[in-house]
Tab-separated table of C-alpha atoms in Angstrom:
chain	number	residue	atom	x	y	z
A	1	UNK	CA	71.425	81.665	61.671
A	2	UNK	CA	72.257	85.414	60.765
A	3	UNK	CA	69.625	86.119	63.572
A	4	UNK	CA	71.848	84.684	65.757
A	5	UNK	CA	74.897	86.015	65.220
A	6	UNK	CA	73.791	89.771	64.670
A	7	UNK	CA	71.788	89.163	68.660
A	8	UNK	CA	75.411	87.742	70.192
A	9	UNK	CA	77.148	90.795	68.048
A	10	UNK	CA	74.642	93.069	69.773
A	11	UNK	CA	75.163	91.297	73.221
A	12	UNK	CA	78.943	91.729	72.515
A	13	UNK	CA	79.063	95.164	71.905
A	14	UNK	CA	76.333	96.032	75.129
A	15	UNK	CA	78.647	94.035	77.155
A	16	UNK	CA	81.755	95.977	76.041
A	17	UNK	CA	79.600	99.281	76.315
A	18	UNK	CA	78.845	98.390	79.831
A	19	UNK	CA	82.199	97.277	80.601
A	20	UNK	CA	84.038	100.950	78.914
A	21	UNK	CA	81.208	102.456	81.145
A	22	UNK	CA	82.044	100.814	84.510
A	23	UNK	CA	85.838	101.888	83.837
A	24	UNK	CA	85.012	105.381	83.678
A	25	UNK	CA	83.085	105.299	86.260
A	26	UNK	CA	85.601	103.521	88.601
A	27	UNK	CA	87.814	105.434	87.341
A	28	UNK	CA	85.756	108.816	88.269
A	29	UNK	CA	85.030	107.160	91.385
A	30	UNK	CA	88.676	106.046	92.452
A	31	UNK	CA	89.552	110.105	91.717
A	32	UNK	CA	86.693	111.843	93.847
A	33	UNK	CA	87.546	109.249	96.725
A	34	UNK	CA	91.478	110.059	96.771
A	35	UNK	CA	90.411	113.830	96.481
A	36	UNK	CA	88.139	113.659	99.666
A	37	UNK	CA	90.779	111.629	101.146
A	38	UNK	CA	93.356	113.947	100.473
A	39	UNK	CA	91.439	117.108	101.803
A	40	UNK	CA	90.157	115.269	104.647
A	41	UNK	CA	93.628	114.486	105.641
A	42	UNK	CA	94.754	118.089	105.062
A	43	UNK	CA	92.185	119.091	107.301
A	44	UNK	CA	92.358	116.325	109.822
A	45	UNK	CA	96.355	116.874	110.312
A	46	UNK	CA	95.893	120.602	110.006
A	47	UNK	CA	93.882	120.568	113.829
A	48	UNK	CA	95.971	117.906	115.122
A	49	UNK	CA	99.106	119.897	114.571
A	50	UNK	CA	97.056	123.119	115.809
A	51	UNK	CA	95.824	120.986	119.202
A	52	UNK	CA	99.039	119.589	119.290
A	53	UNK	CA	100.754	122.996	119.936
A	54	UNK	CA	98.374	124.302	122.269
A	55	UNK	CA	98.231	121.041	124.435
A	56	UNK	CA	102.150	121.241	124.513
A	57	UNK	CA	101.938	124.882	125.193
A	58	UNK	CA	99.736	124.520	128.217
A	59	UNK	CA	102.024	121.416	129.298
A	60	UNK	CA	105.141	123.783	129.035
A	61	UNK	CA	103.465	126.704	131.182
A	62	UNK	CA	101.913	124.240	133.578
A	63	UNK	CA	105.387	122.990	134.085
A	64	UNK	CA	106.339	126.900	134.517
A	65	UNK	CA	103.712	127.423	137.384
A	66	UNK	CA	104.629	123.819	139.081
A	67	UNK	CA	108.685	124.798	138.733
A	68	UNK	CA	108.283	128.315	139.740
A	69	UNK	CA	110.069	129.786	136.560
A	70	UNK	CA	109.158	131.352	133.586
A	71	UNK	CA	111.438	129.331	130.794
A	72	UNK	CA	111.929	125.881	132.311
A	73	UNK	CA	108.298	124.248	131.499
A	74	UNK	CA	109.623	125.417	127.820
A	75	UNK	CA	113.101	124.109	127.755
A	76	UNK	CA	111.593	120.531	128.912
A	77	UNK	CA	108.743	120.853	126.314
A	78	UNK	CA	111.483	121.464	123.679
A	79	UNK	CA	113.935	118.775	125.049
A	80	UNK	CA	111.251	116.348	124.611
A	81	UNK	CA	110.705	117.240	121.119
A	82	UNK	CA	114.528	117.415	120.178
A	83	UNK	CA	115.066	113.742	121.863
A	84	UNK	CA	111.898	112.537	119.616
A	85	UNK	CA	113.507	114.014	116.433
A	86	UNK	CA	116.810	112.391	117.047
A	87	UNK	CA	115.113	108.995	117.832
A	88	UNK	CA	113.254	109.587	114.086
A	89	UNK	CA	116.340	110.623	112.795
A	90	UNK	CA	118.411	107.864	113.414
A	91	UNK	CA	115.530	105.651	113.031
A	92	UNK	CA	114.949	106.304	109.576
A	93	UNK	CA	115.194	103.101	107.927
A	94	UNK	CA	113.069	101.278	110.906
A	95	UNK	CA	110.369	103.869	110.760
A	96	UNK	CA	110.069	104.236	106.790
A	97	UNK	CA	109.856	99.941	106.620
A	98	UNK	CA	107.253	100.103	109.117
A	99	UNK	CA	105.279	102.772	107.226
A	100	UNK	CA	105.991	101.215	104.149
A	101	UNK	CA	104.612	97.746	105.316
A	102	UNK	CA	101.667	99.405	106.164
A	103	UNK	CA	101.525	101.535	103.263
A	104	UNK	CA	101.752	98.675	101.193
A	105	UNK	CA	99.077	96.492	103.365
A	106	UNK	CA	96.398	99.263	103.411
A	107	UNK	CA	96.721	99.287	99.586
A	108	UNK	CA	96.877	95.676	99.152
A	109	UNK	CA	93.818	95.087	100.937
A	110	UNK	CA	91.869	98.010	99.033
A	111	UNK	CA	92.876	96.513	95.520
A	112	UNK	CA	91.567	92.972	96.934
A	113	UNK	CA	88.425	94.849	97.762
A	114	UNK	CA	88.064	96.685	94.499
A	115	UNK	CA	88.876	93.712	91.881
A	116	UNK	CA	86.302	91.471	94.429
A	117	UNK	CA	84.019	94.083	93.684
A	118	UNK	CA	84.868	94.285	89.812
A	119	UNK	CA	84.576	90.570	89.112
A	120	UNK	CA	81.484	90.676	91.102
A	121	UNK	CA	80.119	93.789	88.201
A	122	UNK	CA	81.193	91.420	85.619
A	123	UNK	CA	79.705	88.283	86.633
A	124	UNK	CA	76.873	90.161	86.968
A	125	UNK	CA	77.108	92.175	83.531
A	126	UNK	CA	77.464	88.856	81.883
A	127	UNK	CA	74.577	87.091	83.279
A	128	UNK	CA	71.833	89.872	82.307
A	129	UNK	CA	73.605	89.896	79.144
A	130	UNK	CA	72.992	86.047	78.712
A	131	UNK	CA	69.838	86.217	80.049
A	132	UNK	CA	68.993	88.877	77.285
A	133	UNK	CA	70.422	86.973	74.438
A	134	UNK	CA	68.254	83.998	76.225
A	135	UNK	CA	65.868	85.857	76.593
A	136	UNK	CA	65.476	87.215	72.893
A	137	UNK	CA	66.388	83.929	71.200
A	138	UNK	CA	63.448	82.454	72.990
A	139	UNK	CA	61.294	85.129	71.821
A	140	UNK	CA	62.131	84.642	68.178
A	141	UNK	CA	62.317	80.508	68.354
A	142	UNK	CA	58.663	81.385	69.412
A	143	UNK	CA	57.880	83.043	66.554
């Protein structure tokens, strides 16, 4: 009977080994992938903005060449711009509920991936660990 109860002690303590394991390791994991994220989107934005101004640049001296002036293409490049910052500007509540929504969706649906995924560890955890304390109670009823 003590047999028993050390093995499902033992089995208890693997299990909440394994389980103080996975954490840190999700919890690693969830760190490197916001880093890479992060840098990546650093990066990514970085040569948008870059090929940004130089498609807008070559739109404002095409406009030059095609208006026969030297500051025109510019001023209609720039009025652009200034009537899409005004729109944002007094747009500010619409715009930051629609990026909040799907802010909040993107996240949503990650979390709903990750606990999936968690349960899935721990369902998993727990049957090898039955099938070890199985396994080693039919070893020693053998005996």
């Amino acid at each position: 009977m003590l047999e028993k109860l050390d093995e499902i002690r033992e089995g208890i303590f693997k299990y909440l080994e394994a389980r103080i394991e996975l954490f840190k390791l999700e919890t690693r994991n969830k760190v490197e992938e916001g880093v890479v994220h992060a840098v990546h989107g650093v990066i990514l934005g970085f040569l948008a903005t870059i090929t940004t101004i130089f498609l807008f640049s070559l739109l404002a001296a095409w406009l030059n060449h095609v208006l026969d002036s030297r500051y025109l293409g510019f001023l209609i490049v720039a009025g652009f711009f200034m009537v899409l910052t005004i729109i944002w500007a007094l747009g500010k509540n619409y715009f930051s509920g629609s990026i909040r929504k799907m802010a909040y969706g993107m996240i949503k649906t990650q979390q709903e991936k990750k606990a999936q995924e968690k349960t899935d560890a721990i369902s998993e955890l727990r049957e090898q660990t039955e099938a070890s304390i199985r396994q080693s109670y039919t070893e020693r009823s053998v005996e």
